[in-house]
Coordinates of C-alpha atoms and ligand atoms in Angstrom, one line a residue:
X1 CA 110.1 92.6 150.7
X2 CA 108.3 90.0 153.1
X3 CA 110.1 91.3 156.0
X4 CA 109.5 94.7 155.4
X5 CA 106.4 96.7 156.3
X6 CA 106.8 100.4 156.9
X7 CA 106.4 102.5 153.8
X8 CA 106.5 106.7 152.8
X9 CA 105.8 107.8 149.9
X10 CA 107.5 111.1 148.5
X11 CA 105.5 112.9 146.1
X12 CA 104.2 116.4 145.2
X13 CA 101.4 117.1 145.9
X14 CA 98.4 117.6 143.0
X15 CA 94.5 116.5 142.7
X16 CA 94.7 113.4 140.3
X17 CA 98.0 112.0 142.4
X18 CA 95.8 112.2 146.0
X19 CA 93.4 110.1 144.0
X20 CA 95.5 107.6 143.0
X21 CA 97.8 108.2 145.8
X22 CA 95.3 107.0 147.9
X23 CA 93.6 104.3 146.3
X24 CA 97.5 103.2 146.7
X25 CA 97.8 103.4 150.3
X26 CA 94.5 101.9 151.1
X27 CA 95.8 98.8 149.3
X28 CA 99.2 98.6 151.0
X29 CA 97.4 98.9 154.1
X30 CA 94.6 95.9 153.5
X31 CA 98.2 94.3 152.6
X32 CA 99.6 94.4 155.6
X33 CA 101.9 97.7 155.6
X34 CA 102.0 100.5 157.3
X35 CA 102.3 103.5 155.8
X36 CA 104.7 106.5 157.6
X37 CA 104.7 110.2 158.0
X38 CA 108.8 110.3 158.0
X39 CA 111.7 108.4 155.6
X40 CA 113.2 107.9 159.2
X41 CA 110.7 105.4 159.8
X42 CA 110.2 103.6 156.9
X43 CA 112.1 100.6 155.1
X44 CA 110.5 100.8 151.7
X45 CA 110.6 104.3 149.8
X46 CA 108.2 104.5 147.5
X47 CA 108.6 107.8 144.7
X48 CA 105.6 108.9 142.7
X49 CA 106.5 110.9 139.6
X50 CA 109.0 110.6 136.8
X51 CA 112.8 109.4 137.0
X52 CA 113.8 113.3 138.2
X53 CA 111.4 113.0 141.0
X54 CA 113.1 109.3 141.5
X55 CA 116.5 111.2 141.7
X56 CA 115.1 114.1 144.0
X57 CA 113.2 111.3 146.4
X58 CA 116.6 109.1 146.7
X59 CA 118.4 113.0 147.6
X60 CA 116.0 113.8 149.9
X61 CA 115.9 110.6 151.6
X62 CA 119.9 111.0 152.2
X63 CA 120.6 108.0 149.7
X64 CA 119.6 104.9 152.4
X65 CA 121.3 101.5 151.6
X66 CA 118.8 99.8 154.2
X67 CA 115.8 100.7 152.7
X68 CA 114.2 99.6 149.3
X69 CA 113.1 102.2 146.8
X70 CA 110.1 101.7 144.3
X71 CA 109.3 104.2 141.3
X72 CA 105.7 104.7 140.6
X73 CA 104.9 106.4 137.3
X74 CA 101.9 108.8 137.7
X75 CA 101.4 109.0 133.7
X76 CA 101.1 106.3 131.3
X77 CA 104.4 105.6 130.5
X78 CA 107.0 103.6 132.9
X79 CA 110.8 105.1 132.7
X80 CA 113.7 104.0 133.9
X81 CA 113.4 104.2 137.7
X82 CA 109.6 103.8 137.6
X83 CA 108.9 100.4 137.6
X84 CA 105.1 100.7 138.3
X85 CA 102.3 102.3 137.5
X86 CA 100.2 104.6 140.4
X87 CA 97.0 103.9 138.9
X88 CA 97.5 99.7 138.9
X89 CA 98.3 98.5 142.4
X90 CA 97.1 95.5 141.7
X91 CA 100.4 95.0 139.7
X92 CA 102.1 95.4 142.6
X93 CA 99.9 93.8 145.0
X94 CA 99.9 90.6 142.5
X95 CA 103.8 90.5 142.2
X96 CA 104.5 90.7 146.0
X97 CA 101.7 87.6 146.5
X98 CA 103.5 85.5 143.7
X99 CA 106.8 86.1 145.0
X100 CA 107.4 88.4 141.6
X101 CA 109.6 91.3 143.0
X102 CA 113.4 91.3 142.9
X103 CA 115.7 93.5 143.9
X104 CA 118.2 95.9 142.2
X105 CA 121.5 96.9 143.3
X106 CA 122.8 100.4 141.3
X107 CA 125.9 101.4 141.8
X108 CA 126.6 105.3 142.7
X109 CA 129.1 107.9 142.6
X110 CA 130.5 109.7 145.3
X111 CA 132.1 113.3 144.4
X112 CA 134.2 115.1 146.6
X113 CA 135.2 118.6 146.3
X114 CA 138.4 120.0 147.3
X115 CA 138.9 117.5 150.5
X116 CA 135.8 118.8 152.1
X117 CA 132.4 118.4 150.8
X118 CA 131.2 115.2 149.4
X119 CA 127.7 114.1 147.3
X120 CA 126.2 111.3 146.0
X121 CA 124.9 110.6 142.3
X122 CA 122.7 107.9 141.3
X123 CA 122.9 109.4 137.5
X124 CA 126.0 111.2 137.2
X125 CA 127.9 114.4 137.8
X126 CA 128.8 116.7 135.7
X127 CA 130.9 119.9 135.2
X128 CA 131.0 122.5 132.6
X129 CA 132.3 125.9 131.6
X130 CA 130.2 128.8 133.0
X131 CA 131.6 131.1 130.6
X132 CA 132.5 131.2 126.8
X133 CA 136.1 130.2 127.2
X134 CA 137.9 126.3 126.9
X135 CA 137.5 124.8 129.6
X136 CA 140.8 122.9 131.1
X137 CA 140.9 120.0 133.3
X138 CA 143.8 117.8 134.3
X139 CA 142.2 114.6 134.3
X140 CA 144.0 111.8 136.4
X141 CA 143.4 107.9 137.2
X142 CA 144.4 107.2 140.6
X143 CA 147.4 109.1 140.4
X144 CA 148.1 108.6 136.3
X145 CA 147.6 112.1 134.5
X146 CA 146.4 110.5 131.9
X147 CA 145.0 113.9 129.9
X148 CA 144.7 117.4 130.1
X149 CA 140.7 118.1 128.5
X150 CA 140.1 121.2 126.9
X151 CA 136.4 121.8 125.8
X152 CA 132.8 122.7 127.3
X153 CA 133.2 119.4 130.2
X154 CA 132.8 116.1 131.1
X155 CA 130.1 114.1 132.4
X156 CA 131.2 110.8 135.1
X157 CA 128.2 109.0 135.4
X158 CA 126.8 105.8 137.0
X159 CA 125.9 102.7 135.1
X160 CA 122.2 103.3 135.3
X161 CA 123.3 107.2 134.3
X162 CA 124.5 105.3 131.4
X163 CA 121.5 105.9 129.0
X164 CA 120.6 109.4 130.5
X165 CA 122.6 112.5 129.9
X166 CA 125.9 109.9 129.2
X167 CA 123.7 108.7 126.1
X168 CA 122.9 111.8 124.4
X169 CA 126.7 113.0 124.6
X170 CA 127.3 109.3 122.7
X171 CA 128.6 107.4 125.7
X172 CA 127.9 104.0 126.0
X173 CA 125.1 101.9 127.9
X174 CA 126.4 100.4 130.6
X175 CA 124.7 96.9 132.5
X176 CA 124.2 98.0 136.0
X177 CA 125.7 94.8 137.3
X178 CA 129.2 96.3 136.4
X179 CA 130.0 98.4 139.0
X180 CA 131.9 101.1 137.0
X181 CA 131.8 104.6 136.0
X182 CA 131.7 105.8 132.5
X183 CA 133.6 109.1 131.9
X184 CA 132.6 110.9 128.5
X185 CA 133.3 114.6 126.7
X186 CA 131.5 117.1 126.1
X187 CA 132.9 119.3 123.5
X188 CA 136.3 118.4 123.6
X189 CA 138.9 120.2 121.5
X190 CA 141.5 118.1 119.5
X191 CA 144.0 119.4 116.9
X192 CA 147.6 119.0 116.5
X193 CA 148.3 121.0 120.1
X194 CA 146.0 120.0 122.0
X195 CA 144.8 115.8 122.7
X196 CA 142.4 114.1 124.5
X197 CA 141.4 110.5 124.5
X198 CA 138.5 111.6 122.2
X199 CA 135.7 108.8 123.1
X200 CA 134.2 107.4 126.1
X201 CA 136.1 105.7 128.9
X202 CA 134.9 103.3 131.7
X203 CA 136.7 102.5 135.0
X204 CA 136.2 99.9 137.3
X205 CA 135.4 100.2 140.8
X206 CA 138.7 100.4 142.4
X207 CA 139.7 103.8 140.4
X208 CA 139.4 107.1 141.8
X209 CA 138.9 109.9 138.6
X210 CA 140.4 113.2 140.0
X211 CA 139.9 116.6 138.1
X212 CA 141.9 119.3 139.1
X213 CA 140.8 122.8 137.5
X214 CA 143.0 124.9 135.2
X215 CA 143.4 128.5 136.9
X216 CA 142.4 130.5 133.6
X217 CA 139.9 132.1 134.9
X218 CA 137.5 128.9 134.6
X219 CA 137.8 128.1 138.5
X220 CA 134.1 128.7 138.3
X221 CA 132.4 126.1 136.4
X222 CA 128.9 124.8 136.5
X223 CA 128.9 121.2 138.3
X224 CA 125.6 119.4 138.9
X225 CA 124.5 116.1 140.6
X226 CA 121.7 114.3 138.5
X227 CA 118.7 116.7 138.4
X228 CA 120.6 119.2 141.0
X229 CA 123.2 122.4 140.8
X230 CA 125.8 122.6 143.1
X231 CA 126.4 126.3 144.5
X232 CA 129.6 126.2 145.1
X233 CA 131.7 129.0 143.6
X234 CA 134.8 128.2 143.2
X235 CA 136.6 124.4 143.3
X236 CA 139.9 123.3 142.7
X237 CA 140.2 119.5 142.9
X238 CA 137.1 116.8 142.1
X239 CA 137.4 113.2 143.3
X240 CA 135.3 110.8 142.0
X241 CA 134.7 107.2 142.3
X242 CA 132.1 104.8 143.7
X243 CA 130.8 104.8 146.6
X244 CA 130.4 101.9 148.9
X245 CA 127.2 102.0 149.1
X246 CA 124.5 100.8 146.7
X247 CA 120.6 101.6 146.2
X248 CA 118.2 99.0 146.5
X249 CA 115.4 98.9 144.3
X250 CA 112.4 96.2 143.6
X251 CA 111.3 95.6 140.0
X252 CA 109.0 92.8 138.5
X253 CA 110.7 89.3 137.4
X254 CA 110.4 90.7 133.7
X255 CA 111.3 94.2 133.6
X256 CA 115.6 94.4 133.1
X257 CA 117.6 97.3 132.4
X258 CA 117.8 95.2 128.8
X259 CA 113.8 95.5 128.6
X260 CA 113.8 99.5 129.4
X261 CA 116.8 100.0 126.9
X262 CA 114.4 97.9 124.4
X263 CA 111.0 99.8 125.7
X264 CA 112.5 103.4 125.4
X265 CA 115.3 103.4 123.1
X266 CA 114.5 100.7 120.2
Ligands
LIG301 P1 112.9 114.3 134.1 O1 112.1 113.3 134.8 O2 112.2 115.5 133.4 O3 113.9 113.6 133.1 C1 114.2 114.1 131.9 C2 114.3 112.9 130.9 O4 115.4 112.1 131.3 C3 113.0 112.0 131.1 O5 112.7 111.5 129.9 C4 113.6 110.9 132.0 O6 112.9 109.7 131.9 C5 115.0 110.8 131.5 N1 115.9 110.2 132.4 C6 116.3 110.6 133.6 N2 117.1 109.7 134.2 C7 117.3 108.7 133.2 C8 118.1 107.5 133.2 N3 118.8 107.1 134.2 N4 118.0 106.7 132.0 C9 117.2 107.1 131.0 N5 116.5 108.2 131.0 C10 116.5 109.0 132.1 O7 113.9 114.9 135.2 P2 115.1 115.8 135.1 O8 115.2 116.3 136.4 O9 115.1 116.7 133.9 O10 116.2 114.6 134.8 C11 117.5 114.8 135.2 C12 118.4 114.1 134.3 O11 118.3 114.7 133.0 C13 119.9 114.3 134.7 O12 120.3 113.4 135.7 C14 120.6 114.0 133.3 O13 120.9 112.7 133.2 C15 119.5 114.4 132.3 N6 120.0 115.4 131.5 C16 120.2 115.2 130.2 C17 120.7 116.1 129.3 C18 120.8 115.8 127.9 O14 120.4 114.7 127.5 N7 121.4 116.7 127.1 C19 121.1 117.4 129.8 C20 120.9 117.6 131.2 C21 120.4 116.6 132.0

């Protein structure tokens, strides 16, 4: 972090965060950084909010691998992409001094759809039926057909997605040092004429997932992006698989994924 100076903050804009906000700045400044108007210019991102403004300021900020991003919680409770609090720079302040800060590497998906578009996730993506119908999806590994899902959808998702939506639909958490991507069901049917692999799956990095959607009048489904709908309308083919690119966050010496998993889940 030594070597880099120029800092924007993305934030929406309310009374108590200016406060704070600037109380902030003032100390980065007396630091030695320099805050900037534009992302373009700046080599530390710094989001103010929760962990969906955290996924909204790495979108809007086109997902940079040569900058670091830093979470700033603006309540009184740190998540999992906010590793400080607005209201204490001193933490900060303190942990850059006394050479405290490391930096994170997480892993992210890219998704392409049909050959032409392509998106990033730093969560996960997910599809789903848009109407009351099984949903079908030939789901291959590289070029394996390894399943054809019926049910409401599936959610591909990052391992630091691993303990957001992935954990509620009982996938598993996932130590973002693996660079992998966790594939799990969401309502999937299973009887004796129709099988899927029925629990979680995780591939490595060199696997590309592709989904190719049944034509029974599901071509129409509901895909999202972390905290973001896409509007496309109708999609054939979804390729999935990690991108070479990775974000860079900072985080204090004692603050792991292990110690959020601990602080919110346990
Ligand atoms: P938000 O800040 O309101 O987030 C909602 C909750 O999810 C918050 O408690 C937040 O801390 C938590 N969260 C977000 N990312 C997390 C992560 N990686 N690990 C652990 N907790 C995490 O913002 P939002 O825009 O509503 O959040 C979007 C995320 O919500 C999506 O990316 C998806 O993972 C999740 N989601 C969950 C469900 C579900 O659990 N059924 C359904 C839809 C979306």
């Amino acid at each position: 972090m030594a070597d880099r100076k120029n800092i924007y903050f993305y934030y929406k804009e309310t009374e108590k965060i200016h406060k704070d906000l600037n109380n902030l700045m003032n100390q980065m400044a007396e630091n030695g950084f320099k805050v900037v108007n534009s992302a373009k210019d700046a080599n530390i991102i710094a989001s103010i909010g929760g962990d969906g403004d955290f996924l909204q300021c790495i979108r809007r900020t086109g997902f940079r691998d040569d900058c670091l991003y830093a979470g700033f919680s603006n309540t009184d409770q740190l998540s999992f992409y906010c590793d400080f609090y607005l209201d204490h720079p001193e933490t900060i302040m303190d942990a850059i001094h006394n050479q405290q800060m490391k930096v994170r590497r997480y892993p992210i998906i890219e998704v392409t759809i049909d050959d032409e578009l392509s998106y990033l996730c730093i969560n996960e993506f997910s599809i789903q039926s848009a109407i009351v119908k099984t949903f079908i999806l030939d789901v291959y590994i590289n070029n394996l057909q390894l399943e054809t899902f019926r049910g409401d959808g599936l959610v591909i998702s990052t391992p630091t997605g691993s303990t957001a939506y992935n954990k509620s639909v009982h996938g598993a958490v996932v130590d973002p040092k693996l660079a992998c991507m966790q594939i799990t069901e969401l309502g999937s049917l299973n009887n004796n004429r129709y099988r899927t692999l029925g629990s979680p799956f995780i591939v490595s990095a060199d696997k590309t997932v592709t989904l190719i959607v049944g034509k029974e009048g599901n071509e129409h489904p509901i895909m999202a992006i972390d905290n973001e709908a896409l509007s496309i309308r109708q999609v054939e083919k979804i390729q999935i698989k990690l991108s070479d690119k990775k974000i860079k966050t900072v985080k204090l010496k004692d603050n792991t994924f292990w110690h959020k998993v601990k602080r919110t889940f346990l």
